[in-house]
Each structure stands twice: as C-alpha cells, then as structure tokens.
Amino acid sequence: MSGARAFVEALSQEGVETLFGVTGGAVLPICDELWGSDLRFVMARHEQGAAHMADGFARVSGRVGVCLATSGPGATNLVTGIATANIDSSPVVAFTGQVPLSVLGTDAFQEVDIIGITASATKYNIQVRRPGEIPHAVRSAFHIASTGRQGAVLVDLPKDTQIDSEDMEFPEDVSFRGYEVRLEPNPRELDWAATLLSKARRPVIMAGGGVVASNASPELIRLAEMLVAPVATSLMGKGAIPGDHPLFAGLCGMHGTGEANLLVSDADVLLVLGARMSDRTTARLEDFSPAAKVIHVDIDRSEIDKNVETVTRVIGDARLALKGILERLSMMSLDRSTNGEWLKKMERFREEYTPPELSGNPHLRAPAVMKALRRALPRDALVTTEVGQNQMWAALYFDAYAPRTFLSSGGLGTMGWGFPAAIGAKAARPDLPVVDIAGDGSFGMTENNLATCVEEDLPVVVVVLNNRVLGMVAQWQRLFYDRRYMAVELGESPDFVKLAEAYGAVGVRPETLEEFERVVGKAVSDNMTTVIDVMIDPEENVFPMVPPGKGLRDILVEA
Amino acid sequence: MAKMSTIAILVENRPGVLFNVANMFRRRSYNIESISVGPVENTELARMTVSVEADSRELNQIVEQLDKMVDVIKVKRLDPMRSIMREMLLVKLDTGDPMAREETLRHVNARHGLILHIDPECIVAEVTGEPEEIDEFIELTRPIGIEELSRTGITALEKGRLKL
Ligand SMILES: Cc1ncc(C[n+]2csc(CCOP(=O)(O)OP(=O)(O)O)c2C)c(N)n1
C-alpha cells in the first residue's frame, strides 16, 4: 500500500470526517487519494485559516481538528495557527508535505525545516522516514494531541514516503516510554485540598480551560454551590459556569470584573482549576491574592508553582479531582456562618466597579451591542472572538451559558483567529448558529476565508465592532502614551458591506440596537454568511482595566 | 540563589531529541553550562548530563519541563553529595622548550593523566577529574602555554545502588 493511501486510511480509522487545508506540490499524492474518499476537504484561502479552522473545530467538539498544508510556505503559514492551538491546549494535528527524502537537506524547492520551526510551538512533532511509518505516526499524533494536557502535533510527510509502497500495519495502541498520562489524582492530595477548602471562610474558585477540556462543569457548579464560593474564570474558562449563575463573578485579570479581581484578592483559600495563571490573569504577581492559601489542580505538573506559589497541589484530570474533592467534602461538616457576608461583598464589589454606561452619542456602544447580541442568539449559539477590545468586550459583556460555546485565542492573542475558528466550529456543529465577534483590524487579517464560508456552505455571522482603529493598541496609547497615536488608524477602507457582497455573502450596517438585533436574528434564521458592520466610537475604551504593572486591586472603570 | 546543578536525563535515542532538549533550555532562557550525551545499555536510549546555573525554583521548572517531553523518559537532579561527577580534558601544550616539557609531564602525572601524543613542538594530554580539578589543572598549566583544549562537560552517576 502507498504511504498516501495508508495516510487516508489512518485518518478514517481515527474517525476523521473533515480536514481543513490548502493543497500544493508536496501533498499531491495525498490529495489524489482524498479524491473519491469520504473525507471532506474544506479549502481555506490561507493555511493560517486552515489551522484556526481545525482549532475551532477541536474546541467546539472536543475532538482532534486536522489541517493539511504543502511544504515550504504552506507549512510556515500554518505556524501561527499551530502555536495558537498549542498554547490554548487545543487538540490539533497538522500534516505538512515535505520535499522528497532524496533531496531533504539540500535547500530544495519549497523546503523548510518545519520540524525545527515548530519544535517549541507543538506538543510533539514527527518527520516520517518510511511509508510504513505513516500509520504509526498518525496514531501517535492523535494520541498525543488528545490525551493529557492536549495540544498541537505536527507530522511532516516527505513526498516520496507518500508515493512509495510498503507493507502497512495499523496499530491500535501506541505507547511511549516517556509519555505517561496521569488522570487519577493522588488520594492524599485530594484529602489536603478538601480539608483546606472545608476550613475556608472566604473561598474563591478560579476556573480555567482545564475545566472545559475535562468536561467538568457540572462538578464545578456543585462544588461552588456546596462551598458557596464565587467562581472567577480566566478567558479560557469562560462558559465553564453559566454567565447568569449567581456565583459567577466574571473574568479575572487585566480586564477582569471588579468583583472577580477583588474577591480573588481577598480570598483566604483560592482553588485554581486547570489554569496557567498567566500574567494577563494574575496582573502584578507580588499583589496576587496575598492572603490566600492556593490549591492548584492541573493535569500538567509543570504548571504548579510556575507563576503562583501554591500550598497544595492536585495533579490529574480536573473532573476526577473535583469528584474526589466533592466526595470528601460531603462527609465533612462545613462552617457556613460567613457565607452570607462573603456573598454580600461580591454584590458590593459588583455595584462599585461596574463601569458607567455611556450614551448620548451617535455611535452604538460596544457593551450594549454585546448584550443585544446575547438577546438575539439562542442560549446554545457558538461564539468566537478576535483579539483586542472586541475580545474583552465580548469576555466582559457577552454571557456564555455553557462550556465550549465561547472560544477565544487566550494565550497567543492571535488577531484573525476568530473568523476561521468560527468556520471550523460551524463544520463541527452545522446545527448551531456561529458568530465571530470581531474588530475591523483582526477581521482584515483572515477575511479572505469568506470565500470558504460561501463556497463550502459553512455560514457564519461576523459582527464587526468597527472603530476604524486597532482599538486596543489605540486605548493603550490614549491612556499610557498621552494620545500619541502611532500606526493604529485604519481609515475608511474597506467597506465591509461591499466586501461581504463581493464574496457572495450578505453585508449589513445596522444603525440602531433594535435594528442590530433584528439583523442578527435574520442572519441566524436564514443561515446565511453575514457580515454585520457595527460602527462604534473610535475613542471608546474597554473597562474595567488593570493598568500594566499594577495589581488586581488597581481597577480603572473610566479614563 | 542561583547555583550550579547537574541533571541526568534518560531519553529516546532518536534524531532530534538532543535538539529538543537543548531547545527547551534556550526557549525558557536557562543557560546550559555543559552537556554530555551518549548511548546507554542498549542503543535505543541515550543518557544526557546537563549542568546548569539556576535557583531552586528554576531548577524545579527545568525538571518538570523536561519530564513532560514525550521523548524524555526520566529526569533527575543529582545530589552532589551522593553522586560522582567527572569530566575529561584533552589539552595541547606548547612544549618546544625542554623545561616546559618537564613541567607538563609533572602536572599530568600528578593528576594521573595520560600523555597521548608527543612531538618536538607539543604534547597532547588527557586528564579526567571533577570539574573543579580540571579547572585547577588548566590554571596550573596555563603558564606553560595552552595551544588548544577541549572539555567533554560533566558526566555523572549516583553512588551505591541509587539509579536514574
Ligand atoms: C497577529 C497579531 N498582530 C498584532 C497584534 C497586536 N494587537 C493586539 S490588539 C490589536 C488591535 C486589534 O484591533 P482590532 O482587531 O480592530 O480590534 P479592536 O481592538 O479595535 O476591537 C493589535 C494590533 C496581535 N494581537 N495579533
């Protein structure tokens, strides 16, 4: 059997139905095998888009997302997408064509060292050296990408390994001596965690992407209710607890809500669940939750004590850890005398730190647009964001009601991610409406994938919060650089309505909130690719904000 | 406080593994002081000995980051009290002058080194020892005139029955 044939067979055995990619010379043998196969090939218009589509697909479905690119520039174009997926622990497998082994290392046409280039942006990567290695390489890639702390894996396929034939063996299981996944937490660690939590008077739970990845939302909610503990989330944890749950405190961090940031700062016990505790979440580390005993639950041991020092740790799957903690707590007596006071504090913080609502301006206001969007969409709609102010407005003012319904590029903050990720999400769940909350700058980076939406019948809605600037950077220049605007003004081009129409999509520019809601409703019910151009004030800031270098308590709610 | 530490790493003996290990140090800005690698017991595995300057928290991160790499099988920081750490030096000394030659032989013998090659101009010698002993040997022979030298970096084993 040829390597290319084995490749397609191996993908089928993994249950792959859809792959996202752009073709080229070094993957021609594979494409020839895909011709006439049952696999769906979604043609992106740029490989970065293909990788983000695979990422969006993975985040929504919890299954591995697959992308394919040719060698050289095809492979390098994937890199941003691979790095974005990997840092957000999204299971993506990328396949790249490579020049034939016979010329590898000679700087042949379209040769790049993609193994070297992606070494620190993947969980693992493999270059195939013989056709017969392909089934094992594919199985290994899926296994490593989808187990433990999930991530991106790249498999590089020299063209002659695709063409040549060898006897093939398709392994059911693969194992690596150096790769052991420990899901089951140590009972002693669970005992300590439960004991600490049972004594907490001001407990706070900080939920990250690990709660979503391990499908632990029901357990998270039970624990929060049992302890009467407010839940703050990182950007990756948004949706882990419904946005309208009374114990939900909101996002914690640089653009966290007042109540989340202050509750975390005042906590006596902080339970961190599957979160990396990056600088955007902790703000100034020295001021982070100074009184708290920190319990950190993570499947990746290297995250423990990396940024925030912990008192105790639980290594393992977040869902299993939560189950173990719940079991133990249910046999302990909990002191509830201080619960009421703690919750009252949450209310007070919320009232004090809600930014004033702006009105009396011809522009639509971003927070109001987010709330209107929420009203116009069903509870289970899928939402992605771009990066910048749009992302933070979405995180702060658009409630997510379920895990895997709010997707954002957290770790890398990749502009241009949201739109192709939305397309991937639509491919995973064609039955649900998918909306990309975009900034005009970010959308410009990958807007050419409108062609993919239209041609592949993957309709998504793009809400462009159009401020004609690279808004987040402009906000920093306004607040911290004395309004010296440099390289942020985008001007009037393009006209997003015409742009949409040029691609055969629908373009609309609503003037009022009511009209906006109506337009969203129509786009969803018509299931048509629609770009909604929402003109907002170029001077509008996202608040709350913790200025760079400051601690979580230093919250600005207005300029 | 940063101090020199030695880590032993058992890895898959595959192309690219050395690169990946070294790359981890580079990417997280840890400075490798020395690294030595060779196949062990069977040829499927290789053992690396890395010495690195780091404080205890950094050292923890280094071990955890290495440990989670797919091709890394085991990682251990070596306790200097319970380990034997050795390094080999090859040195070429300018011994055109008979006095210099005499002195070279004396130092090499004192360190139980080997004379590997002699010609009218220079001597190539081999000395092994703890890294500090090698440093010391180099200092002692510097006045003679070192033409060239090459050090292997530390290689280490734990004492007694302790194993990686
Ligand atoms: C690929 C990439 N390039 C640059 C940046 C730096 N950056 C962060 S936010 C931002 C502005 C985003 O502008 P826009 O998409 O219009 O969104 P807005 O902030 O106006 O909502 C920039 C340039 C980035 N995050 N990603």
PDB file of C-alpha atoms in Angstrom, chain A residues 362-542:
ATOM      1  CA  PRO A 362     -24.472  58.797  17.692  1.00  0.00           C
ATOM      2  CA  HIS A 363     -22.349  55.662  17.920  1.00  0.00           C
ATOM      3  CA  LEU A 364     -23.532  52.326  19.145  1.00  0.00           C
ATOM      4  CA  ARG A 365     -21.808  51.336  22.386  1.00  0.00           C
ATOM      5  CA  ALA A 366     -19.882  48.092  22.393  1.00  0.00           C
ATOM      6  CA  PRO A 367     -21.131  46.756  25.768  1.00  0.00           C
ATOM      7  CA  ALA A 368     -24.724  47.410  24.693  1.00  0.00           C
ATOM      8  CA  VAL A 369     -24.079  45.695  21.360  1.00  0.00           C
ATOM      9  CA  MET A 370     -22.763  42.639  23.223  1.00  0.00           C
ATOM     10  CA  LYS A 371     -25.885  42.476  25.365  1.00  0.00           C
ATOM     11  CA  ALA A 372     -28.111  42.905  22.333  1.00  0.00           C
ATOM     12  CA  LEU A 373     -26.234  40.113  20.568  1.00  0.00           C
ATOM     13  CA  ARG A 374     -26.843  37.864  23.555  1.00  0.00           C
ATOM     14  CA  ARG A 375     -30.561  38.632  23.413  1.00  0.00           C
ATOM     15  CA  ALA A 376     -30.675  37.896  19.690  1.00  0.00           C
ATOM     16  CA  LEU A 377     -28.968  34.495  19.920  1.00  0.00           C
ATOM     17  CA  PRO A 378     -30.212  31.206  21.340  1.00  0.00           C
ATOM     18  CA  ARG A 379     -28.503  30.043  24.554  1.00  0.00           C
ATOM     19  CA  ASP A 380     -26.532  27.341  22.784  1.00  0.00           C
ATOM     20  CA  ALA A 381     -25.144  29.547  19.980  1.00  0.00           C
ATOM     21  CA  LEU A 382     -21.395  29.347  19.432  1.00  0.00           C
ATOM     22  CA  VAL A 383     -19.341  32.499  19.680  1.00  0.00           C
ATOM     23  CA  THR A 384     -15.716  33.170  18.784  1.00  0.00           C
ATOM     24  CA  THR A 385     -13.808  36.408  19.211  1.00  0.00           C
ATOM     25  CA  GLU A 386     -10.970  38.160  17.534  1.00  0.00           C
ATOM     26  CA  VAL A 387      -8.338  39.940  19.591  1.00  0.00           C
ATOM     27  CA  GLY A 388      -8.276  43.380  21.125  1.00  0.00           C
ATOM     28  CA  GLN A 389     -11.079  45.462  22.568  1.00  0.00           C
ATOM     29  CA  ASN A 390     -13.685  43.329  20.801  1.00  0.00           C
ATOM     30  CA  GLN A 391     -12.391  40.277  22.655  1.00  0.00           C
ATOM     31  CA  MET A 392     -12.506  41.969  26.034  1.00  0.00           C
ATOM     32  CA  TRP A 393     -15.949  43.462  25.430  1.00  0.00           C
ATOM     33  CA  ALA A 394     -17.142  40.009  24.480  1.00  0.00           C
ATOM     34  CA  ALA A 395     -15.499  38.454  27.535  1.00  0.00           C
ATOM     35  CA  LEU A 396     -16.980  41.060  29.874  1.00  0.00           C
ATOM     36  CA  TYR A 397     -20.421  41.760  28.439  1.00  0.00           C
ATOM     37  CA  PHE A 398     -21.455  38.699  26.443  1.00  0.00           C
ATOM     38  CA  ASP A 399     -22.633  35.937  28.768  1.00  0.00           C
ATOM     39  CA  ALA A 400     -21.689  32.390  27.844  1.00  0.00           C
ATOM     40  CA  TYR A 401     -24.068  29.801  29.214  1.00  0.00           C
ATOM     41  CA  ALA A 402     -22.238  26.560  28.530  1.00  0.00           C
ATOM     42  CA  PRO A 403     -18.693  25.291  28.088  1.00  0.00           C
ATOM     43  CA  ARG A 404     -17.387  25.118  24.513  1.00  0.00           C
ATOM     44  CA  THR A 405     -19.735  27.894  23.383  1.00  0.00           C
ATOM     45  CA  PHE A 406     -17.305  30.787  23.857  1.00  0.00           C
ATOM     46  CA  LEU A 407     -13.988  30.454  22.061  1.00  0.00           C
ATOM     47  CA  SER A 408     -11.119  32.895  22.077  1.00  0.00           C
ATOM     48  CA  SER A 409      -7.390  32.943  21.455  1.00  0.00           C
ATOM     49  CA  GLY A 410      -6.223  33.323  25.034  1.00  0.00           C
ATOM     50  CA  GLY A 411      -2.545  32.536  25.259  1.00  0.00           C
ATOM     51  CA  LEU A 412      -1.345  33.931  21.974  1.00  0.00           C
ATOM     52  CA  GLY A 413      -3.972  36.611  21.336  1.00  0.00           C
ATOM     53  CA  THR A 414      -3.926  35.954  17.626  1.00  0.00           C
ATOM     54  CA  MET A 415      -5.704  38.593  15.549  1.00  0.00           C
ATOM     55  CA  GLY A 416      -7.523  36.887  12.698  1.00  0.00           C
ATOM     56  CA  TRP A 417      -8.234  33.772  14.752  1.00  0.00           C
ATOM     57  CA  GLY A 418     -11.925  34.205  15.447  1.00  0.00           C
ATOM     58  CA  PHE A 419     -13.280  34.127  11.927  1.00  0.00           C
ATOM     59  CA  PRO A 420     -11.661  30.915  10.664  1.00  0.00           C
ATOM     60  CA  ALA A 421     -12.189  29.346  14.098  1.00  0.00           C
ATOM     61  CA  ALA A 422     -15.886  30.122  13.660  1.00  0.00           C
ATOM     62  CA  ILE A 423     -15.834  28.321  10.316  1.00  0.00           C
ATOM     63  CA  GLY A 424     -14.259  25.287  11.975  1.00  0.00           C
ATOM     64  CA  ALA A 425     -16.865  25.470  14.730  1.00  0.00           C
ATOM     65  CA  LYS A 426     -19.609  25.537  12.095  1.00  0.00           C
ATOM     66  CA  ALA A 427     -18.124  22.465  10.434  1.00  0.00           C
ATOM     67  CA  ALA A 428     -18.279  20.689  13.811  1.00  0.00           C
ATOM     68  CA  ARG A 429     -21.808  21.872  14.642  1.00  0.00           C
ATOM     69  CA  PRO A 430     -23.681  22.838  11.462  1.00  0.00           C
ATOM     70  CA  ASP A 431     -26.881  22.742  13.512  1.00  0.00           C
ATOM     71  CA  LEU A 432     -25.910  25.740  15.665  1.00  0.00           C
ATOM     72  CA  PRO A 433     -25.537  29.404  14.785  1.00  0.00           C
ATOM     73  CA  VAL A 434     -21.915  30.569  14.928  1.00  0.00           C
ATOM     74  CA  VAL A 435     -20.906  34.188  15.417  1.00  0.00           C
ATOM     75  CA  ASP A 436     -17.470  35.784  15.303  1.00  0.00           C
ATOM     76  CA  ILE A 437     -17.252  38.919  17.416  1.00  0.00           C
ATOM     77  CA  ALA A 438     -14.628  40.865  15.504  1.00  0.00           C
ATOM     78  CA  GLY A 439     -12.615  44.033  15.373  1.00  0.00           C
ATOM     79  CA  ASP A 440     -12.095  45.573  11.970  1.00  0.00           C
ATOM     80  CA  GLY A 441      -8.324  45.122  12.173  1.00  0.00           C
ATOM     81  CA  SER A 442      -8.476  41.473  13.162  1.00  0.00           C
ATOM     82  CA  PHE A 443     -11.138  40.592  10.607  1.00  0.00           C
ATOM     83  CA  GLY A 444      -8.924  42.103   7.928  1.00  0.00           C
ATOM     84  CA  MET A 445      -6.249  39.548   8.709  1.00  0.00           C
ATOM     85  CA  THR A 446      -8.269  36.493   7.653  1.00  0.00           C
ATOM     86  CA  GLU A 447     -11.371  37.896   5.940  1.00  0.00           C
ATOM     87  CA  ASN A 448     -10.493  36.103   2.695  1.00  0.00           C
ATOM     88  CA  ASN A 449     -11.986  32.966   4.251  1.00  0.00           C
ATOM     89  CA  LEU A 450     -15.396  34.473   3.448  1.00  0.00           C
ATOM     90  CA  ALA A 451     -14.883  32.591   0.211  1.00  0.00           C
ATOM     91  CA  THR A 452     -14.648  29.355   2.194  1.00  0.00           C
ATOM     92  CA  CYS A 453     -17.904  30.108   4.049  1.00  0.00           C
ATOM     93  CA  VAL A 454     -19.730  30.736   0.819  1.00  0.00           C
ATOM     94  CA  GLU A 455     -18.198  28.009  -1.325  1.00  0.00           C
ATOM     95  CA  GLU A 456     -18.214  25.293   1.317  1.00  0.00           C
ATOM     96  CA  ASP A 457     -21.628  26.178   2.703  1.00  0.00           C
ATOM     97  CA  LEU A 458     -20.352  26.945   6.185  1.00  0.00           C
ATOM     98  CA  PRO A 459     -22.367  30.046   7.008  1.00  0.00           C
ATOM     99  CA  VAL A 460     -21.155  32.112   9.938  1.00  0.00           C
ATOM    100  CA  VAL A 461     -22.052  35.572  11.155  1.00  0.00           C
ATOM    101  CA  VAL A 462     -19.351  38.173  11.674  1.00  0.00           C
ATOM    102  CA  VAL A 463     -20.164  41.095  13.929  1.00  0.00           C
ATOM    103  CA  VAL A 464     -17.510  43.709  13.183  1.00  0.00           C
ATOM    104  CA  LEU A 465     -17.173  46.213  16.001  1.00  0.00           C
ATOM    105  CA  ASN A 466     -15.901  48.773  13.549  1.00  0.00           C
ATOM    106  CA  ASN A 467     -13.933  51.593  15.151  1.00  0.00           C
ATOM    107  CA  ARG A 468     -11.604  52.258  12.201  1.00  0.00           C
ATOM    108  CA  VAL A 469      -8.628  51.750  14.523  1.00  0.00           C
ATOM    109  CA  LEU A 470      -6.559  48.992  16.025  1.00  0.00           C
ATOM    110  CA  GLY A 471      -8.589  49.773  19.076  1.00  0.00           C
ATOM    111  CA  MET A 472      -6.792  48.036  21.898  1.00  0.00           C
ATOM    112  CA  VAL A 473      -3.445  49.479  20.909  1.00  0.00           C
ATOM    113  CA  ALA A 474      -5.063  52.882  20.495  1.00  0.00           C
ATOM    114  CA  GLN A 475      -6.533  52.520  24.005  1.00  0.00           C
ATOM    115  CA  TRP A 476      -3.046  51.991  25.443  1.00  0.00           C
ATOM    116  CA  GLN A 477      -1.713  54.961  23.505  1.00  0.00           C
ATOM    117  CA  ARG A 478      -4.624  57.050  24.766  1.00  0.00           C
ATOM    118  CA  LEU A 479      -4.206  56.007  28.398  1.00  0.00           C
ATOM    119  CA  PHE A 480      -0.456  55.498  28.755  1.00  0.00           C
ATOM    120  CA  TYR A 481       1.210  57.311  25.842  1.00  0.00           C
ATOM    121  CA  ASP A 482      -0.511  60.677  26.015  1.00  0.00           C
ATOM    122  CA  ARG A 483      -2.596  60.060  22.887  1.00  0.00           C
ATOM    123  CA  ARG A 484       0.382  59.733  20.592  1.00  0.00           C
ATOM    124  CA  TYR A 485      -1.445  57.539  18.092  1.00  0.00           C
ATOM    125  CA  MET A 486       1.081  55.663  16.005  1.00  0.00           C
ATOM    126  CA  ALA A 487       0.257  53.005  13.436  1.00  0.00           C
ATOM    127  CA  VAL A 488      -3.282  52.413  14.665  1.00  0.00           C
ATOM    128  CA  GLU A 489      -5.554  54.334  12.301  1.00  0.00           C
ATOM    129  CA  LEU A 490      -7.172  52.067   9.723  1.00  0.00           C
ATOM    130  CA  GLY A 491      -9.175  54.718   7.868  1.00  0.00           C
ATOM    131  CA  GLU A 492     -12.382  54.089   5.994  1.00  0.00           C
ATOM    132  CA  SER A 493     -11.271  51.109   3.938  1.00  0.00           C
ATOM    133  CA  PRO A 494     -12.654  48.566   3.382  1.00  0.00           C
ATOM    134  CA  ASP A 495     -16.395  48.956   3.187  1.00  0.00           C
ATOM    135  CA  PHE A 496     -17.351  45.730   4.964  1.00  0.00           C
ATOM    136  CA  VAL A 497     -20.824  45.619   3.434  1.00  0.00           C
ATOM    137  CA  LYS A 498     -19.390  45.717  -0.080  1.00  0.00           C
ATOM    138  CA  LEU A 499     -16.635  43.329   0.924  1.00  0.00           C
ATOM    139  CA  ALA A 500     -19.209  40.785   2.070  1.00  0.00           C
ATOM    140  CA  GLU A 501     -21.173  41.236  -1.118  1.00  0.00           C
ATOM    141  CA  ALA A 502     -18.069  40.794  -3.235  1.00  0.00           C
ATOM    142  CA  TYR A 503     -17.694  37.351  -1.712  1.00  0.00           C
ATOM    143  CA  GLY A 504     -21.339  36.490  -2.268  1.00  0.00           C
ATOM    144  CA  ALA A 505     -22.187  36.927   1.411  1.00  0.00           C
ATOM    145  CA  VAL A 506     -24.676  39.290   2.979  1.00  0.00           C
ATOM    146  CA  GLY A 507     -23.457  42.636   4.291  1.00  0.00           C
ATOM    147  CA  VAL A 508     -25.489  44.957   6.525  1.00  0.00           C
ATOM    148  CA  ARG A 509     -24.836  48.096   8.529  1.00  0.00           C
ATOM    149  CA  PRO A 510     -27.481  48.495  11.237  1.00  0.00           C
ATOM    150  CA  GLU A 511     -27.898  51.968  12.723  1.00  0.00           C
ATOM    151  CA  THR A 512     -29.661  51.189  15.971  1.00  0.00           C
ATOM    152  CA  LEU A 513     -29.548  48.435  18.579  1.00  0.00           C
ATOM    153  CA  GLU A 514     -33.028  47.284  17.619  1.00  0.00           C
ATOM    154  CA  GLU A 515     -32.019  47.027  14.003  1.00  0.00           C
ATOM    155  CA  PHE A 516     -28.865  45.177  15.030  1.00  0.00           C
ATOM    156  CA  GLU A 517     -30.867  42.595  16.961  1.00  0.00           C
ATOM    157  CA  ARG A 518     -33.201  42.142  14.036  1.00  0.00           C
ATOM    158  CA  VAL A 519     -30.306  41.693  11.598  1.00  0.00           C
ATOM    159  CA  VAL A 520     -28.660  39.091  13.821  1.00  0.00           C
ATOM    160  CA  GLY A 521     -31.933  37.225  14.131  1.00  0.00           C
ATOM    161  CA  LYS A 522     -32.360  37.199  10.369  1.00  0.00           C
ATOM    162  CA  ALA A 523     -28.792  36.082   9.690  1.00  0.00           C
ATOM    163  CA  VAL A 524     -29.303  33.201  12.107  1.00  0.00           C
ATOM    164  CA  SER A 525     -32.685  32.142  10.803  1.00  0.00           C
ATOM    165  CA  ASP A 526     -31.632  32.460   7.151  1.00  0.00           C
ATOM    166  CA  ASN A 527     -28.411  30.593   7.997  1.00  0.00           C
ATOM    167  CA  MET A 528     -26.501  32.858   5.613  1.00  0.00           C
ATOM    168  CA  THR A 529     -22.931  34.087   5.868  1.00  0.00           C
ATOM    169  CA  THR A 530     -23.444  37.639   7.018  1.00  0.00           C
ATOM    170  CA  VAL A 531     -21.087  40.464   7.889  1.00  0.00           C
ATOM    171  CA  ILE A 532     -22.716  42.936  10.252  1.00  0.00           C
ATOM    172  CA  ASP A 533     -20.814  46.200  10.251  1.00  0.00           C
ATOM    173  CA  VAL A 534     -21.419  47.943  13.575  1.00  0.00           C
ATOM    174  CA  MET A 535     -19.974  51.436  13.655  1.00  0.00           C
ATOM    175  CA  ILE A 536     -18.679  52.239  17.119  1.00  0.00           C
ATOM    176  CA  ASP A 537     -16.811  55.175  18.623  1.00  0.00           C
ATOM    177  CA  PRO A 538     -13.060  55.043  17.843  1.00  0.00           C
ATOM    178  CA  GLU A 539     -12.401  56.618  21.251  1.00  0.00           C
ATOM    179  CA  GLU A 540     -14.319  54.065  23.284  1.00  0.00           C
ATOM    180  CA  ASN A 541     -12.234  52.281  25.931  1.00  0.00           C
ATOM    181  CA  VAL A 542     -12.733  48.833  27.444  1.00  0.00           C
TER     182      VAL A 542
END
